[in-house]
CSV table of C-alpha atoms and ligand atoms in Angstrom, one decimal:
chain,number,residue,atom,x,y,z
A,11,MET,CA,-0.2,-0.2,-0.2
A,12,LYS,CA,0.8,3.5,-0.5
A,13,ILE,CA,2.5,5.0,2.5
A,14,SER,CA,0.2,7.9,2.0
A,15,LYS,CA,-2.8,6.5,1.9
A,16,ILE,CA,-2.3,5.3,5.1
A,17,LEU,CA,-1.2,8.3,6.9
A,18,ASN,CA,-4.5,9.5,5.7
A,19,ASN,CA,-6.3,6.5,6.1
A,20,LYS,CA,-4.7,6.5,9.9
A,21,LYS,CA,-5.3,9.0,12.5
A,22,VAL,CA,-2.3,7.5,14.6
A,23,THR,CA,0.7,5.8,12.9
A,24,VAL,CA,3.7,4.5,14.8
A,25,SER,CA,6.7,3.0,11.8
A,26,PHE,CA,9.8,1.4,12.3
A,27,GLU,CA,13.0,2.1,10.5
A,28,VAL,CA,15.6,-0.9,10.2
A,29,PHE,CA,19.3,-1.2,8.3
A,30,PRO,CA,20.2,-4.0,6.4
A,31,PRO,CA,23.2,-5.7,7.1
A,32,LYS,CA,26.7,-5.1,5.8
A,33,GLU,CA,27.3,-8.2,4.4
A,34,TRP,CA,25.0,-11.3,2.9
A,35,ALA,CA,25.8,-13.4,5.6
A,36,LYS,CA,24.5,-11.4,8.1
A,37,ILE,CA,20.8,-11.3,6.0
A,38,ALA,CA,19.5,-14.5,7.6
A,39,ASP,CA,20.0,-12.0,11.4
A,40,THR,CA,18.0,-8.7,9.9
A,41,LYS,CA,15.2,-10.9,9.1
A,42,LYS,CA,14.2,-12.5,12.4
A,43,VAL,CA,14.4,-9.3,13.5
A,44,ILE,CA,11.8,-8.4,11.1
A,45,SER,CA,10.1,-10.9,11.3
A,46,GLU,CA,9.9,-10.1,15.0
A,47,MET,CA,9.0,-6.7,14.7
A,48,VAL,CA,6.3,-6.5,12.1
A,49,GLN,CA,4.2,-8.7,15.3
A,50,ASP,CA,3.8,-5.4,16.6
A,51,LYS,CA,2.7,-4.0,13.3
A,52,PRO,CA,4.1,-0.7,12.6
A,53,ALA,CA,1.8,1.3,10.4
A,54,PHE,CA,4.8,0.4,8.0
A,55,MET,CA,8.3,-0.6,7.9
A,56,SER,CA,11.4,2.1,6.3
A,57,VAL,CA,15.2,0.6,5.4
A,58,THR,CA,17.7,2.0,5.3
A,59,TYR,CA,20.1,2.3,2.1
A,60,GLY,CA,24.2,1.9,1.5
A,61,ALA,CA,25.7,5.6,0.8
A,62,SER,CA,27.8,4.4,-2.0
A,63,GLY,CA,25.2,1.9,-2.9
A,64,THR,CA,26.4,-1.1,-2.8
A,65,THR,CA,24.4,-3.1,-0.7
A,66,SER,CA,20.9,-2.1,-2.3
A,67,GLY,CA,20.4,-5.4,-3.3
A,68,TYR,CA,20.5,-6.1,0.3
A,69,THR,CA,18.1,-3.3,1.2
A,70,THR,CA,15.5,-4.6,-1.8
A,71,GLU,CA,15.5,-8.2,0.3
A,72,ILE,CA,14.4,-6.6,3.5
A,73,ALA,CA,12.2,-4.9,2.0
A,74,LYS,CA,10.5,-8.1,0.2
A,75,ALA,CA,11.3,-9.8,4.2
A,76,ILE,CA,9.1,-6.8,5.8
A,77,SER,CA,6.6,-7.4,2.8
A,78,GLN,CA,6.0,-10.6,3.6
A,79,GLY,CA,5.8,-10.2,7.0
A,80,GLY,CA,2.7,-7.7,6.0
A,81,VAL,CA,4.0,-4.9,6.7
A,82,THR,CA,3.9,-2.2,4.0
A,83,PRO,CA,7.7,-1.9,3.2
A,84,LEU,CA,9.7,2.1,2.0
A,85,SER,CA,12.5,1.9,0.8
A,86,HIS,CA,15.3,4.6,1.2
A,87,LEU,CA,17.4,5.1,-1.8
A,88,THR,CA,20.5,7.3,-1.9
A,89,CYS,CA,22.0,9.4,-5.2
A,90,LEU,CA,24.7,11.1,-4.8
A,91,THR,CA,26.6,8.3,-5.8
A,92,SER,CA,25.1,6.9,-8.7
A,93,THR,CA,24.2,7.6,-12.0
A,94,LYS,CA,21.4,7.7,-13.8
A,95,GLU,CA,21.0,4.5,-14.9
A,96,LYS,CA,22.3,2.5,-12.0
A,97,ILE,CA,19.4,4.3,-9.7
A,98,ASN,CA,17.2,3.1,-12.3
A,99,CYS,CA,17.9,0.3,-12.7
A,100,VAL,CA,17.1,0.0,-8.1
A,101,LEU,CA,13.4,1.3,-9.5
A,102,ASP,CA,12.7,-1.5,-11.7
A,103,GLU,CA,14.0,-3.7,-9.0
A,104,LEU,CA,11.6,-2.5,-6.5
A,105,GLU,CA,8.3,-2.2,-8.6
A,106,ALA,CA,9.6,-5.8,-9.7
A,107,ASN,CA,9.0,-6.7,-6.1
A,108,GLY,CA,6.1,-4.7,-5.1
A,109,VAL,CA,8.0,-1.5,-3.5
A,110,GLU,CA,5.8,1.1,-3.6
A,111,ASN,CA,6.9,3.4,-1.2
A,112,ILE,CA,11.3,5.1,-1.7
A,113,LEU,CA,12.6,8.0,0.9
A,114,ALA,CA,14.9,9.6,-1.6
A,115,LEU,CA,17.4,10.8,0.0
A,116,ARG,CA,21.1,12.2,-1.8
A,117,GLY,CA,23.7,10.5,0.9
A,118,ASP,CA,26.3,12.2,2.5
A,119,ILE,CA,28.9,13.6,0.9
A,120,PRO,CA,31.9,10.8,1.5
A,121,LYS,CA,35.6,12.6,2.3
A,122,ASP,CA,37.4,13.5,-0.3
A,123,PHE,CA,33.9,13.2,-2.9
A,124,VAL,CA,34.6,13.9,-6.0
A,125,MET,CA,31.7,13.9,-9.2
A,126,CYS,CA,33.3,10.8,-11.9
A,127,GLU,CA,31.6,10.7,-15.5
A,128,GLY,CA,28.1,9.0,-15.3
A,129,GLN,CA,27.4,10.3,-11.6
A,130,TYR,CA,24.5,13.3,-11.9
A,131,TYR,CA,22.9,13.8,-9.1
A,132,HIS,CA,23.7,16.8,-6.4
A,133,HIS,CA,20.9,16.9,-4.2
A,134,ALA,CA,17.8,14.7,-3.1
A,135,TYR,CA,15.3,16.7,-5.5
A,136,GLU,CA,16.6,16.0,-8.7
A,137,LEU,CA,16.0,12.1,-7.6
A,138,VAL,CA,12.4,13.2,-6.9
A,139,ASN,CA,12.3,14.2,-10.4
A,140,GLU,CA,13.8,11.1,-12.1
A,141,ILE,CA,11.1,9.0,-9.8
A,142,LYS,CA,8.2,11.1,-9.9
A,143,ALA,CA,8.9,10.9,-14.1
A,144,ARG,CA,8.2,7.0,-14.1
A,145,GLY,CA,5.1,7.8,-12.5
A,146,ASN,CA,3.8,5.2,-9.5
A,147,PHE,CA,5.7,5.6,-6.6
A,148,CYS,CA,4.3,7.1,-3.1
A,149,ILE,CA,8.3,9.5,-2.4
A,150,GLY,CA,9.3,10.6,0.7
A,151,GLY,CA,12.3,12.6,1.9
A,152,ALA,CA,14.2,13.7,4.4
A,153,CYS,CA,13.7,17.2,6.4
A,154,TYR,CA,15.7,18.4,9.6
A,155,PRO,CA,14.1,19.8,12.1
A,156,GLU,CA,17.6,21.3,13.8
A,157,ILE,CA,19.0,22.4,9.8
A,158,HIS,CA,21.2,20.0,7.3
A,159,PRO,CA,24.7,20.5,8.5
A,160,GLU,CA,26.1,21.8,5.2
A,161,SER,CA,22.7,25.0,5.6
A,162,GLY,CA,23.7,28.1,6.0
A,163,ASN,CA,21.0,29.2,7.8
A,164,ARG,CA,17.1,28.3,8.8
A,165,VAL,CA,15.9,30.3,6.1
A,166,GLU,CA,18.2,28.8,2.8
A,167,ASP,CA,17.2,25.0,4.6
A,168,ILE,CA,13.0,25.9,5.1
A,169,ALA,CA,13.5,27.2,1.2
A,170,ARG,CA,15.0,24.2,-0.7
A,171,LEU,CA,12.9,22.3,0.7
A,172,LYS,CA,10.4,23.8,-0.5
A,173,ALA,CA,11.7,23.3,-3.2
A,174,LYS,CA,12.4,19.6,-3.0
A,175,VAL,CA,8.8,18.7,-1.6
A,176,ASP,CA,7.4,20.7,-5.4
A,177,CYS,CA,8.4,18.1,-7.1
A,178,GLY,CA,6.0,15.9,-5.6
A,179,LEU,CA,7.1,14.6,-2.6
A,180,ASP,CA,4.0,13.0,-0.5
A,181,PHE,CA,5.7,13.2,2.9
A,182,LEU,CA,8.7,13.9,5.1
A,183,THR,CA,10.2,12.7,7.6
A,184,THR,CA,12.2,13.9,10.3
A,185,GLN,CA,16.1,14.1,11.5
A,186,MET,CA,15.8,12.1,14.7
A,187,PHE,CA,15.5,14.7,16.9
A,188,PHE,CA,15.4,15.2,21.4
A,189,ASP,CA,13.9,18.6,22.0
A,190,ASN,CA,9.9,18.3,21.2
A,191,GLU,CA,10.7,22.3,20.8
A,192,ALA,CA,12.8,21.6,18.2
A,193,PHE,CA,10.1,20.8,16.4
A,194,TYR,CA,7.9,22.5,17.0
A,195,ARG,CA,9.3,25.6,15.5
A,196,PHE,CA,9.8,24.1,12.6
A,197,ARG,CA,6.4,22.7,11.9
A,198,GLU,CA,5.6,26.0,12.5
A,199,MET,CA,8.1,27.6,9.7
A,200,CYS,CA,6.7,24.7,6.9
A,201,ALA,CA,3.4,25.9,7.8
A,202,ILE,CA,4.2,29.4,7.2
A,203,LYS,CA,6.3,28.6,4.0
A,204,GLU,CA,3.1,26.2,2.4
A,205,ILE,CA,4.8,22.6,3.1
A,206,ASN,CA,1.9,20.8,3.8
A,207,VAL,CA,2.7,17.7,3.2
A,208,PRO,CA,2.8,15.0,6.2
A,209,ILE,CA,5.6,15.5,8.6
A,210,ILE,CA,6.9,12.2,10.3
A,211,ALA,CA,8.9,12.8,13.4
A,212,GLY,CA,11.9,10.7,13.8
A,213,ILE,CA,12.6,9.6,17.1
A,214,MET,CA,15.7,7.3,18.0
A,215,PRO,CA,15.0,5.9,21.4
A,216,ILE,CA,19.1,6.1,23.1
A,217,THR,CA,19.7,2.7,25.0
A,218,ASN,CA,23.7,3.1,25.5
A,219,ALA,CA,25.7,5.3,26.1
A,220,LYS,CA,28.1,5.5,23.3
A,221,GLN,CA,25.3,5.9,20.9
A,222,ILE,CA,24.2,9.5,22.1
A,223,LYS,CA,27.9,10.1,21.8
A,224,ARG,CA,27.2,9.2,17.6
A,225,SER,CA,24.1,10.2,16.5
A,226,VAL,CA,24.6,13.1,18.1
A,227,GLU,CA,27.4,13.5,15.5
A,228,LEU,CA,26.2,12.7,12.7
A,229,SER,CA,22.9,14.5,12.9
A,230,ASN,CA,23.2,17.6,14.3
A,231,CYS,CA,20.9,17.7,16.4
A,232,SER,CA,21.1,19.0,20.6
A,233,LEU,CA,20.7,17.1,23.9
A,234,PRO,CA,18.3,19.2,26.4
A,235,LYS,CA,19.1,19.6,29.3
A,236,LYS,CA,17.0,16.8,31.3
A,237,PHE,CA,18.4,14.3,28.6
A,238,GLU,CA,21.8,15.8,29.4
A,239,LYS,CA,20.5,14.2,33.5
A,240,ILE,CA,19.7,11.3,32.4
A,241,MET,CA,23.2,10.3,30.7
A,242,GLU,CA,24.9,11.7,33.4
A,243,ARG,CA,23.2,9.5,35.7
A,244,PHE,CA,22.8,6.5,34.5
A,245,GLY,CA,25.2,6.3,31.6
A,246,GLU,CA,27.5,3.6,33.1
A,247,ASN,CA,24.5,1.5,33.6
A,248,PRO,CA,23.7,-0.6,30.4
A,249,ASP,CA,20.6,-2.2,32.2
A,250,VAL,CA,19.2,1.2,33.6
A,251,MET,CA,20.3,3.8,30.5
A,252,LYS,CA,18.3,1.6,28.3
A,253,GLN,CA,15.5,1.4,30.3
A,254,ALA,CA,15.3,5.3,31.1
A,255,GLY,CA,16.0,5.9,26.8
A,256,ILE,CA,12.4,3.5,26.7
A,257,ILE,CA,11.1,5.1,28.5
A,258,TYR,CA,12.3,9.2,28.0
A,259,ALA,CA,11.5,8.2,23.5
A,260,THR,CA,8.6,7.2,24.9
A,261,GLU,CA,7.3,10.3,27.0
A,262,GLN,CA,8.6,12.1,24.1
A,263,ILE,CA,6.0,10.4,21.4
A,264,ILE,CA,3.1,10.8,23.5
A,265,ASP,CA,4.3,15.0,24.1
A,266,LEU,CA,4.2,15.3,20.2
A,267,MET,CA,0.8,13.1,20.0
A,268,ALA,CA,-0.7,15.3,22.4
A,269,ASN,CA,0.7,18.5,20.9
A,270,GLY,CA,-1.0,16.9,16.7
A,271,VAL,CA,1.7,15.2,15.9
A,272,ASN,CA,0.0,11.7,14.6
A,273,ASN,CA,2.4,10.5,12.7
A,274,ILE,CA,6.1,9.0,14.0
A,275,HIS,CA,8.7,7.1,12.9
A,276,ILE,CA,11.0,5.1,15.7
A,277,TYR,CA,14.0,4.9,14.8
A,278,THR,CA,14.9,1.4,15.7
A,279,MET,CA,18.6,0.0,15.5
A,280,ASN,CA,17.2,-3.1,14.3
A,281,LYS,CA,16.5,-4.1,18.1
A,282,PRO,CA,12.8,-5.2,18.5
A,283,ASP,CA,12.8,-5.5,22.3
A,284,VAL,CA,13.2,-1.6,22.1
A,285,ALA,CA,10.4,-1.4,19.4
A,286,HIS,CA,8.3,-2.8,21.8
A,287,GLN,CA,8.6,-1.5,24.8
A,288,ILE,CA,7.5,1.5,23.3
A,289,MET,CA,5.1,0.4,21.6
A,290,GLU,CA,3.7,-1.2,24.8
A,291,GLY,CA,3.9,1.8,26.8
A,292,LEU,CA,1.7,3.6,23.6
A,293,SER,CA,-1.2,0.6,23.3
A,294,ALA,CA,-4.3,2.7,24.6
A,295,ILE,CA,-3.3,5.3,22.1
A,296,ILE,CA,-2.1,3.9,19.1
A,297,ASN,CA,-6.1,2.1,19.5
A,298,GLU,CA,-8.4,5.1,20.9
B,15,FAD,P1,18.9,17.6,0.2
B,15,FAD,O1,17.8,17.5,-0.3
B,15,FAD,O2,20.0,17.1,-1.6
B,15,FAD,O3,19.9,18.6,0.8
B,15,FAD,C1,21.2,18.2,1.0
B,15,FAD,C2,21.8,19.9,1.5
B,15,FAD,O4,21.8,19.9,0.1
B,15,FAD,C3,21.3,20.5,3.0
B,15,FAD,O5,21.8,21.3,3.1
B,15,FAD,C4,20.3,21.3,1.8
B,15,FAD,O6,19.1,22.6,2.3
B,15,FAD,C5,21.1,21.1,0.5
B,15,FAD,N1,19.9,21.7,-0.9
B,15,FAD,C6,18.9,21.4,-1.6
B,15,FAD,N2,19.1,21.5,-2.7
B,15,FAD,C7,20.3,22.7,-2.7
B,15,FAD,C8,20.3,23.5,-3.9
B,15,FAD,N3,19.3,23.4,-4.8
B,15,FAD,N4,21.4,24.0,-4.1
B,15,FAD,C9,22.2,23.6,-2.5
B,15,FAD,N5,22.3,23.1,-2.1
B,15,FAD,C10,21.3,22.7,-1.8
B,15,FAD,N6,21.6,8.4,4.6
B,15,FAD,C11,21.6,7.0,3.8
B,15,FAD,O7,23.0,7.1,3.3
B,15,FAD,N7,20.8,6.6,3.5
B,15,FAD,C12,20.2,6.3,4.2
B,15,FAD,O8,19.2,5.4,4.4
B,15,FAD,C13,19.8,7.2,5.4
B,15,FAD,N8,18.3,7.7,5.7
B,15,FAD,C14,18.2,8.8,5.9
B,15,FAD,C15,16.7,8.9,6.8
B,15,FAD,C16,16.5,10.4,7.5
B,15,FAD,C17,15.0,10.4,7.7
B,15,FAD,C18,17.5,10.8,7.3
B,15,FAD,C19,16.7,12.4,7.9
B,15,FAD,C20,18.3,10.7,6.8
B,15,FAD,C21,18.5,9.8,5.7
B,15,FAD,N9,20.0,10.0,5.7
B,15,FAD,C22,20.6,8.7,5.0
B,15,FAD,C23,21.2,10.4,5.4
B,15,FAD,C24,20.5,11.8,4.5
B,15,FAD,O9,21.5,11.3,3.4
B,15,FAD,C25,21.7,13.2,4.5
B,15,FAD,O10,21.3,14.2,5.9
B,15,FAD,C26,22.3,13.7,3.6
B,15,FAD,O11,23.7,14.2,3.9
B,15,FAD,C27,21.3,15.0,3.3
B,15,FAD,O12,20.6,13.4,2.2
B,15,FAD,P2,19.0,14.8,2.4
B,15,FAD,O13,18.1,13.4,1.4
B,15,FAD,O14,18.4,15.9,3.1
B,15,FAD,O15,19.5,15.5,0.8
């Protein structure tokens, strides 16, 4: 099913993100993770795409496993280091496997990157145009409540986002954030700029101290004082940190929903038990 239809039909959606393995030998392990996660009936499940595209087949294989588990898959696709030919091959493959939803991304710029012959894409909007021309995919894009790290300022960031949405995006998914106020300010800016597609809020449950350092470095997101205190107090104790991280993420989602944010995407880090505990914490709200 197209995600635009799911978002339209359901009052509240909670979806999951998973990543494929780095090597084919581990594909069965990831499929096991999927088979556990589908038990929680997420509205859909997204599967990430290796930045260089060398593991694109793994993304398709995991998208297929999600579909076989009875959940709608959303396949990520990055373009910067790819060619039009390769992108169209991947789109053909996804289409042949019944994948109807794509998150169209540029991908991060690799260190010392120079465009090679045949490479064409500079920004995600060019990929959106390419996918849109085929006519049959529901297309999502990424957005950044605390500004994309390469953007000079908020005005520039929102103007670029508006241009990307106008190329034909059906929805947006946010970068992770830990401070809901940042999301509310971003939502307001989008409304002013007439960015009217659904914005799905991306929430990352932090379950260990190492994960937060890496997540903050990669995403450019800020940490509220409340979260820093939790890290200081419980960061050294894995079991306690896991419980505190799950509760923090659940509370964050409840606050978002209370403020009219009805579509949530959980960055599960391939941890079914974490995703499950959050879903349990939200069960009455989801079925309201
Ligand atoms: P763009 O929309 O192209 O934006 C990138 C930068 O370029 C921004 O600063 C934007 O303001 C600027 N820009 C846009 N258009 C123009 C223009 N015309 N002229 C000048 N500047 C412009 N990475 C992966 O490798 N694999 C994944 O599976 C993956 N999944 C992700 C999922 C989500 C929800 C998010 C938020 C990110 C994900 N990423 C993934 C990371 C993403 O690839 C990086 O954040 C990347 O740096 C930007 O991708 P984008 O699609 O937002 O790019």
